[in-house]
PDB file of N, CA and C in Angstrom:
ATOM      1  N   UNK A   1       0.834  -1.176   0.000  1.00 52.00           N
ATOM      2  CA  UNK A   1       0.000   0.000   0.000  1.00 52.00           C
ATOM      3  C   UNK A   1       0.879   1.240   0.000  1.00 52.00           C
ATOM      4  N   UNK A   2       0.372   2.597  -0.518  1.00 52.00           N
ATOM      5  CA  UNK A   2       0.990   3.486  -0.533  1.00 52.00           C
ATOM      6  C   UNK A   2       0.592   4.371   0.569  1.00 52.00           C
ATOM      7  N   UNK A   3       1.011   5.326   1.001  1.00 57.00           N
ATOM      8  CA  UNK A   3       0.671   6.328   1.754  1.00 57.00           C
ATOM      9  C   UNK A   3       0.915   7.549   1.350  1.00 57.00           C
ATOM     10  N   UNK A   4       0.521   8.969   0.330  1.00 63.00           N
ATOM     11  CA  UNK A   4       1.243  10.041   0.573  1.00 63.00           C
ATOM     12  C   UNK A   4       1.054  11.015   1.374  1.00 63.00           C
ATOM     13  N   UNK A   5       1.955  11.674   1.569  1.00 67.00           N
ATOM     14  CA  UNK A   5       3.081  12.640   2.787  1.00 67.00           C
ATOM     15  C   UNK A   5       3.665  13.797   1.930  1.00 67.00           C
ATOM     16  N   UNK A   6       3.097  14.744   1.923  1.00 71.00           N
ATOM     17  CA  UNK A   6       4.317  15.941   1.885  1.00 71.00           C
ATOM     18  C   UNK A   6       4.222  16.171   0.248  1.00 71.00           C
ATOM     19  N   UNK A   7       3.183  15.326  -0.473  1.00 69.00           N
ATOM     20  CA  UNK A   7       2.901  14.968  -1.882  1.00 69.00           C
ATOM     21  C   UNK A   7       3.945  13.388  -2.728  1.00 69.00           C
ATOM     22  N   UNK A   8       4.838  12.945  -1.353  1.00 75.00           N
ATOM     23  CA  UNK A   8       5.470  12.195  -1.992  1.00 75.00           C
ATOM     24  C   UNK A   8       4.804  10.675  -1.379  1.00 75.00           C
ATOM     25  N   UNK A   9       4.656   9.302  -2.010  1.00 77.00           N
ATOM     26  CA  UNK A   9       4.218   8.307  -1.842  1.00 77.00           C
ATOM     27  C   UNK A   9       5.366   7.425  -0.922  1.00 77.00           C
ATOM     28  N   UNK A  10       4.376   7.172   0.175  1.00 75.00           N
ATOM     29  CA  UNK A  10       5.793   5.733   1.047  1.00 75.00           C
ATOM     30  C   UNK A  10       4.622   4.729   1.086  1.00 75.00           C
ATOM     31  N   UNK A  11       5.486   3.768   0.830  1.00 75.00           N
ATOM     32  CA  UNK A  11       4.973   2.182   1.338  1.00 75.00           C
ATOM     33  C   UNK A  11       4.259   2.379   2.755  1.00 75.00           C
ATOM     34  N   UNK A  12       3.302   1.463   2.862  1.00 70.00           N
ATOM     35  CA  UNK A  12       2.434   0.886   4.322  1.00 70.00           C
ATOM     36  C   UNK A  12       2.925  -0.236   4.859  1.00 70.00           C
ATOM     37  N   UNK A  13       3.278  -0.703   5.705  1.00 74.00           N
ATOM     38  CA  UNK A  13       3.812  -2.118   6.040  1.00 74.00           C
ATOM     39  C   UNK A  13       1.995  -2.199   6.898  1.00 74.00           C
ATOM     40  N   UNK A  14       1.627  -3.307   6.193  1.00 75.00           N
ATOM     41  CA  UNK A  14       0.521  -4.129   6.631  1.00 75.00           C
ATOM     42  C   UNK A  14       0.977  -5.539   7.087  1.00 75.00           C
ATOM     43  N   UNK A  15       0.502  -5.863   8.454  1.00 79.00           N
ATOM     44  CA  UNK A  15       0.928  -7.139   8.836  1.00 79.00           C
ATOM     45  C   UNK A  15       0.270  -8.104   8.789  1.00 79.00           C
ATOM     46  N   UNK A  16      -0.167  -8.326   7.600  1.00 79.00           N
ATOM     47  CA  UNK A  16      -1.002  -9.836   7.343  1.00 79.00           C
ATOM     48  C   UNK A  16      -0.699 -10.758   5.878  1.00 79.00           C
ATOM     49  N   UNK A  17      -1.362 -11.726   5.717  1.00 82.00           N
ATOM     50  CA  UNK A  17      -0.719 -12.349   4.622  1.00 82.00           C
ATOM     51  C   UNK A  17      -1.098 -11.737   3.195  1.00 82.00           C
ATOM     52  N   UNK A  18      -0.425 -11.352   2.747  1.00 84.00           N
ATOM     53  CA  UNK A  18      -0.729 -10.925   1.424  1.00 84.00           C
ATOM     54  C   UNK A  18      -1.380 -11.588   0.391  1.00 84.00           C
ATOM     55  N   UNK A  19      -1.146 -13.119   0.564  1.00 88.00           N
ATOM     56  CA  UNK A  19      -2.449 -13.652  -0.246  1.00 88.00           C
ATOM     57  C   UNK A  19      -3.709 -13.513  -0.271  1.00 88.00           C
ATOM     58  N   UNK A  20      -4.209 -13.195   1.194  1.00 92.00           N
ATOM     59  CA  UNK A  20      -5.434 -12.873   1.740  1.00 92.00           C
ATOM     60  C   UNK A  20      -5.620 -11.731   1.542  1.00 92.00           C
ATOM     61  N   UNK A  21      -5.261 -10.637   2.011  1.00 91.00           N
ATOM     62  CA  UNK A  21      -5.379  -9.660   2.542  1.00 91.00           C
ATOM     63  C   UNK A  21      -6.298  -8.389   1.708  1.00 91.00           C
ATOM     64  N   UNK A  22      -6.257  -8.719  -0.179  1.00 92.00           N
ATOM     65  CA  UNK A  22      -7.170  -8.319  -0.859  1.00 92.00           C
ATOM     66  C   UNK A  22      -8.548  -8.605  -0.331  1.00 92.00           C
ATOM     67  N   UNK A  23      -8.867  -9.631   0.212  1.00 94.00           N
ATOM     68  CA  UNK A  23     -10.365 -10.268   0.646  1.00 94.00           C
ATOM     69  C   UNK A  23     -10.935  -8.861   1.711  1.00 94.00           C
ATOM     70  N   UNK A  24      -9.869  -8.943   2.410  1.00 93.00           N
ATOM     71  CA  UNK A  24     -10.240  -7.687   3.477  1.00 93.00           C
ATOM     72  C   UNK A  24     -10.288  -6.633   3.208  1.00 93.00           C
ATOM     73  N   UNK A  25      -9.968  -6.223   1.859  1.00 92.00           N
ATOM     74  CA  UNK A  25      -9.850  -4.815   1.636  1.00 92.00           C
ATOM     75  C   UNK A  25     -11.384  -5.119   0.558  1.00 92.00           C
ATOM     76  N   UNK A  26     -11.819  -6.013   0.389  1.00 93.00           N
ATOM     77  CA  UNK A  26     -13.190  -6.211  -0.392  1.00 93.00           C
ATOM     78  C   UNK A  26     -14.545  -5.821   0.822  1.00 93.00           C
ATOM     79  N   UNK A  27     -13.862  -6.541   1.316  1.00 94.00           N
ATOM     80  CA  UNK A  27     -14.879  -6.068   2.813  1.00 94.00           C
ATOM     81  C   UNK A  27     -15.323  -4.543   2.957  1.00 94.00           C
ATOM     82  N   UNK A  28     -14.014  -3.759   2.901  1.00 92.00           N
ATOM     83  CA  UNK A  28     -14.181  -2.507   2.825  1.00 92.00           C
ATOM     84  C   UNK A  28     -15.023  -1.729   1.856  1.00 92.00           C
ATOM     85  N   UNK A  29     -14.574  -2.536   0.760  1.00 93.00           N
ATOM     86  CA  UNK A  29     -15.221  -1.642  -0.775  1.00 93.00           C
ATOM     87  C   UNK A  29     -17.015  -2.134  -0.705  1.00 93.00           C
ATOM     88  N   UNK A  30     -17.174  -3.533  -0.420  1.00 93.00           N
ATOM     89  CA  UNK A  30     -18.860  -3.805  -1.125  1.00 93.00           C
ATOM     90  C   UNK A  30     -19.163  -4.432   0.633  1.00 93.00           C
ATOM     91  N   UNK A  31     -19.086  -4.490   1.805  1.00 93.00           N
ATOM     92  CA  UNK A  31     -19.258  -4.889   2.787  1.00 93.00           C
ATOM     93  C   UNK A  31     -19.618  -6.123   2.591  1.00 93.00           C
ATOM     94  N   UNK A  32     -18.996  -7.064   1.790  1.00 95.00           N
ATOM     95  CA  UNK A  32     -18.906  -8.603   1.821  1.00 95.00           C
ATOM     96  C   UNK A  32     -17.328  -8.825   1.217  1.00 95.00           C
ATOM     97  N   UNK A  33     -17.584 -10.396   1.823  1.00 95.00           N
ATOM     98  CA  UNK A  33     -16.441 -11.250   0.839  1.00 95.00           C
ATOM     99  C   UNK A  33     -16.469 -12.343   0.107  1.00 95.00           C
ATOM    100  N   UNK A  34     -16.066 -12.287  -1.032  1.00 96.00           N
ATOM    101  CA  UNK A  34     -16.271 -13.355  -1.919  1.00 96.00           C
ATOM    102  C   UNK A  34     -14.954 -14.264  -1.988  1.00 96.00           C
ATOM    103  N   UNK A  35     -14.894 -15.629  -1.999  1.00 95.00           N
ATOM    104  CA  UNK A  35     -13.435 -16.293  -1.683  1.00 95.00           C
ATOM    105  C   UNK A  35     -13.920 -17.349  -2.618  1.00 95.00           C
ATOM    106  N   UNK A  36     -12.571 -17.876  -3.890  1.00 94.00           N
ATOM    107  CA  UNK A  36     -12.307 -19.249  -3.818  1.00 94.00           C
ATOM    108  C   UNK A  36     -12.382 -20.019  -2.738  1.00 94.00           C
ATOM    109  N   UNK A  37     -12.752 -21.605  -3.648  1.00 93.00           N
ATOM    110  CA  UNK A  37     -12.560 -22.481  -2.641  1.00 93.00           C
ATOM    111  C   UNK A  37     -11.069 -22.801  -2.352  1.00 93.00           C
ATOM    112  N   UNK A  38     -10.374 -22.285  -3.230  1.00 94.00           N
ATOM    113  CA  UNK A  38      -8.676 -22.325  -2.885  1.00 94.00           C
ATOM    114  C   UNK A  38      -8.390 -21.911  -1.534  1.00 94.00           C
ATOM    115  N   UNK A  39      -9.368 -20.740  -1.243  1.00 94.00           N
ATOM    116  CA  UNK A  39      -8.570 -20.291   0.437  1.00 94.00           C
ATOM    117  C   UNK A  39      -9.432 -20.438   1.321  1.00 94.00           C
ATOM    118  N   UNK A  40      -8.642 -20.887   2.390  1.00 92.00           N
ATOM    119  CA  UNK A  40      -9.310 -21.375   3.300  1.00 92.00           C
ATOM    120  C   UNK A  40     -10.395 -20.238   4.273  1.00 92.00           C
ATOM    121  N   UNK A  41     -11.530 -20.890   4.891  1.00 92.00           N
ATOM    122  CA  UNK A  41     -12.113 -19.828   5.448  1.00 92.00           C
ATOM    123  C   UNK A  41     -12.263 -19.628   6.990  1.00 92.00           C
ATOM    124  N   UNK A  42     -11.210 -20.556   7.046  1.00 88.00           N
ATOM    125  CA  UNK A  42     -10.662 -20.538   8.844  1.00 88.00           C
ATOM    126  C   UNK A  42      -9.446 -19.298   8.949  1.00 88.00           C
ATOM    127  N   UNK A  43      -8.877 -19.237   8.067  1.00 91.00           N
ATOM    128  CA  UNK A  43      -7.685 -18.433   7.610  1.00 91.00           C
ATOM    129  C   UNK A  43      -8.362 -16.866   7.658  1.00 91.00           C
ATOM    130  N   UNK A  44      -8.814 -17.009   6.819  1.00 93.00           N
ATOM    131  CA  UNK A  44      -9.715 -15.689   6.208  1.00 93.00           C
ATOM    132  C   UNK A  44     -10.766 -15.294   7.607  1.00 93.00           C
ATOM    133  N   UNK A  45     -11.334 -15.699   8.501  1.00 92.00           N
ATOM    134  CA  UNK A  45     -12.054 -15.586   9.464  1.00 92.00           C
ATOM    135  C   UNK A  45     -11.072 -14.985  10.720  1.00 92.00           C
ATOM    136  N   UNK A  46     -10.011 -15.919  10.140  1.00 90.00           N
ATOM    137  CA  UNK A  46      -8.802 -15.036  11.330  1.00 90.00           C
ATOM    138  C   UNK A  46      -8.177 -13.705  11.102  1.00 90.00           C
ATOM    139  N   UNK A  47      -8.168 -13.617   9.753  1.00 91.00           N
ATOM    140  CA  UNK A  47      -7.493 -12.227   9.057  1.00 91.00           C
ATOM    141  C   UNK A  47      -8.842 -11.405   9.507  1.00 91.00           C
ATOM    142  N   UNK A  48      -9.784 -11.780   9.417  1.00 92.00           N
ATOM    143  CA  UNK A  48     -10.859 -10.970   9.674  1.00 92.00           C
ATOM    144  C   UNK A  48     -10.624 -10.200  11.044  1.00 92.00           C
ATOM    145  N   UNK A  49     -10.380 -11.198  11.798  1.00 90.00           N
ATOM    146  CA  UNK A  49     -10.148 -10.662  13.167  1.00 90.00           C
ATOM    147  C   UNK A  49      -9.059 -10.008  13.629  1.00 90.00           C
ATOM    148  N   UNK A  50      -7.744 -10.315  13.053  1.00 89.00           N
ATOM    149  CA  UNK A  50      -7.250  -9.692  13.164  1.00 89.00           C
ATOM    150  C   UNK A  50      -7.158  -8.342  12.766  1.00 89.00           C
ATOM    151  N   UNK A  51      -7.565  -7.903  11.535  1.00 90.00           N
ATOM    152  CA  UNK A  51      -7.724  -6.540  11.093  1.00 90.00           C
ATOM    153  C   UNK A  51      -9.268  -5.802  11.775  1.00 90.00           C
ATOM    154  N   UNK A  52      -9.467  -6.490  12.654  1.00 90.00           N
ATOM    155  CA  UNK A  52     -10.748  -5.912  13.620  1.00 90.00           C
ATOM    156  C   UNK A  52     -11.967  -5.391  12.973  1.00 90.00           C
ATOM    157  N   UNK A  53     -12.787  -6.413  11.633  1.00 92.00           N
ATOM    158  CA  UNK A  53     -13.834  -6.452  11.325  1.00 92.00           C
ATOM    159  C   UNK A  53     -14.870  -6.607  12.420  1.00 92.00           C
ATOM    160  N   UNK A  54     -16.189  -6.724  12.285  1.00 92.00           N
ATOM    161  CA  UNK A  54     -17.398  -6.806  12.534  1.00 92.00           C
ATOM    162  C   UNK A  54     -16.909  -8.132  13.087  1.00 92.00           C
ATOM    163  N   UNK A  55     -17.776  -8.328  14.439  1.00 90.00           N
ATOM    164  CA  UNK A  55     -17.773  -9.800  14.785  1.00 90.00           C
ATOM    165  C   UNK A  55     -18.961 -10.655  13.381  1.00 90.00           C
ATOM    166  N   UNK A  56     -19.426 -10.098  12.815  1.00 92.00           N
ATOM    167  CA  UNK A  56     -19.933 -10.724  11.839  1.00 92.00           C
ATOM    168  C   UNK A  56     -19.948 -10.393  10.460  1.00 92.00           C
ATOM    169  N   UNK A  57     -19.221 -10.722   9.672  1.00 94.00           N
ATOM    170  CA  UNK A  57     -18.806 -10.504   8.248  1.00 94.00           C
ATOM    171  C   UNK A  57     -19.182 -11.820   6.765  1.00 94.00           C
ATOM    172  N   UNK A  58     -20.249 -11.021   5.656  1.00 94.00           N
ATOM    173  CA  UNK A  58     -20.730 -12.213   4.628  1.00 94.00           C
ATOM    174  C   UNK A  58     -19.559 -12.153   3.867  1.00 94.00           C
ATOM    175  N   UNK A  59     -19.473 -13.801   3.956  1.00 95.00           N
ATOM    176  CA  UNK A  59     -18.359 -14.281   3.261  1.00 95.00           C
ATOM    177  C   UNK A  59     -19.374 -15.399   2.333  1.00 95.00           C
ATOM    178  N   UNK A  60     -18.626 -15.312   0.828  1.00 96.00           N
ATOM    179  CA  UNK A  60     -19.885 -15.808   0.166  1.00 96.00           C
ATOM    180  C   UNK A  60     -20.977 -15.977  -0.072  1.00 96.00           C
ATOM    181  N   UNK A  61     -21.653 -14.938   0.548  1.00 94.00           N
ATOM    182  CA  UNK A  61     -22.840 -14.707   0.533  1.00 94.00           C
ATOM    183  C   UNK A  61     -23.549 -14.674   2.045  1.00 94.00           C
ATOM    184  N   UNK A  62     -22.840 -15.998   2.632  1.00 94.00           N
ATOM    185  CA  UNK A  62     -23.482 -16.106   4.482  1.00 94.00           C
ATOM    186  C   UNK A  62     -22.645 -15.598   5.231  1.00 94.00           C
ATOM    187  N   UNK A  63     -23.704 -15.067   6.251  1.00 93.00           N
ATOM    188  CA  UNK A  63     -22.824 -14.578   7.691  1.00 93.00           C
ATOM    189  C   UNK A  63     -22.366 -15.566   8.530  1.00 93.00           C
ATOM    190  N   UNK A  64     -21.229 -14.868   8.814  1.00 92.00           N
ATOM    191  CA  UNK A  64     -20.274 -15.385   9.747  1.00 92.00           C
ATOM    192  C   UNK A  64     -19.526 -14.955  10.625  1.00 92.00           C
ATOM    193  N   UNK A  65     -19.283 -15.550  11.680  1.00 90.00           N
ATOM    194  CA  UNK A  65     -18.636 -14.847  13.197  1.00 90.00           C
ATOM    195  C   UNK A  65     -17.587 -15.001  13.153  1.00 90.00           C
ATOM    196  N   UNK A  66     -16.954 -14.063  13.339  1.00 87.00           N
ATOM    197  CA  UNK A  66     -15.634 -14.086  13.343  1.00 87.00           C
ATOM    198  C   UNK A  66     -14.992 -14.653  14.446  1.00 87.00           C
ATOM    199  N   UNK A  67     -15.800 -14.276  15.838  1.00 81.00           N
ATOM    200  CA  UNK A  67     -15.098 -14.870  16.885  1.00 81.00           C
ATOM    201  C   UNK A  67     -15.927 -16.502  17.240  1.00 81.00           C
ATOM    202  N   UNK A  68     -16.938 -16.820  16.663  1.00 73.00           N
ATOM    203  CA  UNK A  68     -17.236 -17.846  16.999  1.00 73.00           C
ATOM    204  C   UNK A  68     -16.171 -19.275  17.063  1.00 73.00           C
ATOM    205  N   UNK A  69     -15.394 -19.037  15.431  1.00 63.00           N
ATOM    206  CA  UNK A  69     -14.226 -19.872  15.165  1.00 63.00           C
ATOM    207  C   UNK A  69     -13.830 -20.574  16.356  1.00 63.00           C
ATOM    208  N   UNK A  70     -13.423 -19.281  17.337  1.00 67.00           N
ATOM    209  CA  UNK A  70     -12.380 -19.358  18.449  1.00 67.00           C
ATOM    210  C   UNK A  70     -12.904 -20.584  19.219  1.00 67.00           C
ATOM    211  N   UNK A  71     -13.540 -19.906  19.467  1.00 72.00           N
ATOM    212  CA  UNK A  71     -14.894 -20.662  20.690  1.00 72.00           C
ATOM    213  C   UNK A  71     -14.882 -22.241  20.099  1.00 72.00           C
ATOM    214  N   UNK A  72     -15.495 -22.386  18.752  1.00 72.00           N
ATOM    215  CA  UNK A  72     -15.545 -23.989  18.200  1.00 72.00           C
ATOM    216  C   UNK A  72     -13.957 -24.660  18.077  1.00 72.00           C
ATOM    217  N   UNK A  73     -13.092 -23.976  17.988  1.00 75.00           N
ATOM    218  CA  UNK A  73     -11.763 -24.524  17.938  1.00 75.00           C
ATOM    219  C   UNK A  73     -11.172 -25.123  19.217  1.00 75.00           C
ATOM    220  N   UNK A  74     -11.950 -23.965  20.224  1.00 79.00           N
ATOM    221  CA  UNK A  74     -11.174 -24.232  22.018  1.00 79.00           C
ATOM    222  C   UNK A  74     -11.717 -25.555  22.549  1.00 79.00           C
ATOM    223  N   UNK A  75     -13.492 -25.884  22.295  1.00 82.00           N
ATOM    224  CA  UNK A  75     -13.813 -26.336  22.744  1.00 82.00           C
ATOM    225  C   UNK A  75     -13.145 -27.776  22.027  1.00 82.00           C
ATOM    226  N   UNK A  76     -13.087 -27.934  20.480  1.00 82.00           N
ATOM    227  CA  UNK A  76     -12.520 -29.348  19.910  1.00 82.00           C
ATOM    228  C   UNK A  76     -11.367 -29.728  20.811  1.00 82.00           C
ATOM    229  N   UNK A  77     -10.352 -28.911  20.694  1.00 84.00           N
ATOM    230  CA  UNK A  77      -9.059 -28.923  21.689  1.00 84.00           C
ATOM    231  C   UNK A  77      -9.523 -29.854  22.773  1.00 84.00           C
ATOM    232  N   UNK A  78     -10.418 -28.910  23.910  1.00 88.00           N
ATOM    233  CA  UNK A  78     -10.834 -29.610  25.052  1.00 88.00           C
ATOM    234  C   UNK A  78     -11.152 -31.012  25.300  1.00 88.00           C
ATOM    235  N   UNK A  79     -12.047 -30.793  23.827  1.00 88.00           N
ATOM    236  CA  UNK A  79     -13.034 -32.110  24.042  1.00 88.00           C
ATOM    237  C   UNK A  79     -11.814 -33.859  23.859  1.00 88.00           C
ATOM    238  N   UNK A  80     -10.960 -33.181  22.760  1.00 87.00           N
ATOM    239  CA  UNK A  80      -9.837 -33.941  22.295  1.00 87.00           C
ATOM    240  C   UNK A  80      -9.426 -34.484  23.106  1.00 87.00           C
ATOM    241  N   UNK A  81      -8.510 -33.838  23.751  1.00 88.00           N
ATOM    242  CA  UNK A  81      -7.978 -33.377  25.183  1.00 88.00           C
ATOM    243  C   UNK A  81      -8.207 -34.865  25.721  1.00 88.00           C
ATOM    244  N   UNK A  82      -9.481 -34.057  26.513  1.00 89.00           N
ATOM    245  CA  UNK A  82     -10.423 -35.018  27.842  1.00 89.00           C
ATOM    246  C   UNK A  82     -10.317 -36.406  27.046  1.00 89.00           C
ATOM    247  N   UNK A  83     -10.882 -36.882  25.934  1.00 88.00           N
ATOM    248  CA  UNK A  83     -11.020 -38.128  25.010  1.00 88.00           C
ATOM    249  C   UNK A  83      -9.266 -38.818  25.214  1.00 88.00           C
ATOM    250  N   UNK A  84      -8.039 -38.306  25.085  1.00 88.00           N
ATOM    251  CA  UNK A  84      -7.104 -38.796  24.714  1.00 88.00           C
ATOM    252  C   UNK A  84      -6.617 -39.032  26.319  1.00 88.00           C
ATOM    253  N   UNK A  85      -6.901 -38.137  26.905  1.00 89.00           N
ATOM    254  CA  UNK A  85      -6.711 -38.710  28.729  1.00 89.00           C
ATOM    255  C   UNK A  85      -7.390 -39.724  29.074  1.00 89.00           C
ATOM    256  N   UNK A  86      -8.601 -39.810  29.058  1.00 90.00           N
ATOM    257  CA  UNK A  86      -9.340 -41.107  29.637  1.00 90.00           C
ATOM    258  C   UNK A  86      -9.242 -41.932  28.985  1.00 90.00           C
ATOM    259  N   UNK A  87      -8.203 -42.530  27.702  1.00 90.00           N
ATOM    260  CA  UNK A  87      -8.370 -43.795  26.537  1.00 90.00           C
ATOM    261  C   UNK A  87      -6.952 -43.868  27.307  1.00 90.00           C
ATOM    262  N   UNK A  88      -6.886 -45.557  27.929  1.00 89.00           N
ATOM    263  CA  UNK A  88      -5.636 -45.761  28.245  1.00 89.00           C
ATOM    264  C   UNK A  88      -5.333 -46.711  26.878  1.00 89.00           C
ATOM    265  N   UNK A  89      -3.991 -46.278  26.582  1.00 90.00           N
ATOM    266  CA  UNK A  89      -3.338 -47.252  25.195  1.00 90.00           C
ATOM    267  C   UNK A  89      -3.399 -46.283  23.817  1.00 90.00           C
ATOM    268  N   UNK A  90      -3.828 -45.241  24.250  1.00 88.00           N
ATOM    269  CA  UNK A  90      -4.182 -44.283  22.698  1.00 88.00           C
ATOM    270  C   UNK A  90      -3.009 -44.284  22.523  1.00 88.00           C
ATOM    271  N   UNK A  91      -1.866 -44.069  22.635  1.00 86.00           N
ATOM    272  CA  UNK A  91      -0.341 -43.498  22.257  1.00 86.00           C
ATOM    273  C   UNK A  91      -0.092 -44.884  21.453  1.00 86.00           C
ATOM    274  N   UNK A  92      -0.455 -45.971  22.092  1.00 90.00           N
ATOM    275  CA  UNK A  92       0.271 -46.499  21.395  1.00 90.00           C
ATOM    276  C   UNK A  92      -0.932 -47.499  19.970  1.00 90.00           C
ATOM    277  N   UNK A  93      -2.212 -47.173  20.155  1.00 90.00           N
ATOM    278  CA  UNK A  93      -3.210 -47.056  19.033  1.00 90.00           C
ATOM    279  C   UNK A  93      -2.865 -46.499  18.065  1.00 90.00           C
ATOM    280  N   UNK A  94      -2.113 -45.355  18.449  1.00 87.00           N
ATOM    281  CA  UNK A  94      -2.310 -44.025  17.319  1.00 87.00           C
ATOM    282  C   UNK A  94      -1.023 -44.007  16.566  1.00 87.00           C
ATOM    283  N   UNK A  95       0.243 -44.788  17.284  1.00 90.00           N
ATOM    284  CA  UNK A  95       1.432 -45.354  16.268  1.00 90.00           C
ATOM    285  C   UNK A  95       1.240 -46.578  15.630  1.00 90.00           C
ATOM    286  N   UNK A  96       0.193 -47.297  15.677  1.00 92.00           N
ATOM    287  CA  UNK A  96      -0.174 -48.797  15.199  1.00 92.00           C
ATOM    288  C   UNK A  96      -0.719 -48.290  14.350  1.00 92.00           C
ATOM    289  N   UNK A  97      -1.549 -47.232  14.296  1.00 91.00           N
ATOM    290  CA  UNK A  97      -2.742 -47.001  13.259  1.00 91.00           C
ATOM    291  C   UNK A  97      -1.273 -46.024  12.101  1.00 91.00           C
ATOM    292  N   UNK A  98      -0.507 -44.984  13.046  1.00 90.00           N
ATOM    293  CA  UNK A  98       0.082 -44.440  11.570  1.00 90.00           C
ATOM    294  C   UNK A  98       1.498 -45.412  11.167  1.00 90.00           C
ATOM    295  N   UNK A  99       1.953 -46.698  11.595  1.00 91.00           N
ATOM    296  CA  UNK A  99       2.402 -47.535  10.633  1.00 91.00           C
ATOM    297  C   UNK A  99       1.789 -48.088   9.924  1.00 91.00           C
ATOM    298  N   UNK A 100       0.502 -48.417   9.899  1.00 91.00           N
ATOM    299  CA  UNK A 100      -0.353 -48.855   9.212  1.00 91.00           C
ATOM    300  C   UNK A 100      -0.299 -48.230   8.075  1.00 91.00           C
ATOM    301  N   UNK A 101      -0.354 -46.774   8.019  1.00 90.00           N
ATOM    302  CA  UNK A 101      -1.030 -45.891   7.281  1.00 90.00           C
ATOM    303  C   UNK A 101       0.430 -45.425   6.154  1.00 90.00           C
ATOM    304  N   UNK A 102       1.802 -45.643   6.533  1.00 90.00           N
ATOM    305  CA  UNK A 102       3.298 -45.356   6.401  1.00 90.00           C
ATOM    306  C   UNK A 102       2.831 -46.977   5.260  1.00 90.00           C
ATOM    307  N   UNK A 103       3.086 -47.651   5.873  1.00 89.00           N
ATOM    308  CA  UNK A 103       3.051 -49.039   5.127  1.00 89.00           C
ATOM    309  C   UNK A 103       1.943 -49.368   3.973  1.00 89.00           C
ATOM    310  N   UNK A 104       0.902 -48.529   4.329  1.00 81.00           N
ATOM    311  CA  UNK A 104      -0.200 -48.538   3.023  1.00 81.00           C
ATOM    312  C   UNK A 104       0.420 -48.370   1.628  1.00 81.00           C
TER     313      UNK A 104
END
């Protein structure tokens, strides 16, 4: 991005991914976003947040929470979590299952 100053143009250092980061500046122009299925929309939900959109922003047409993500991500974690503590033998399930999967 440019900035001018004094009539002369300087660069913006924006700190987000530049692949994305057009999406967010779409936001700005038509108050939606339109995305390939190329990019992801966990990604794009985070750029959202980070550049401090609307907790709710249409992406492809439907609304979506930006901070909800968080919330459904913490709780998988948790739930994971709790599941892999109370399974005695998972560690060693889960190297049986990926030699399995090495050897396929």
């Amino acid at each position: 991005l440019q900035h001018a100053e004094n009539g002369r143009s300087k660069p913006i250092f924006v700190d987000g991914p530049s692949e994305r980061f057009h999406f967010i500046l779409d936001w700005y122009r038509y108050n939606a976003i339109h995305i390939p299925r190329s990019v992801s929309l966990v990604a794009l939900l985070q750029d959202a947040r980070h550049f401090l959109l609307p907790d709710e922003v249409i992406v492809n047409g439907v609304a979506r929470n930006v901070k909800t993500h968080d919330t459904a991500q913490r709780v998988s974690r948790e739930l994971l979590a709790g599941i892999i503590s109370r399974w005695p033998g998972f560690q060693i399930f889960f190297e049986e299952l990926l030699g399995r999967i090495r050897t396929h």
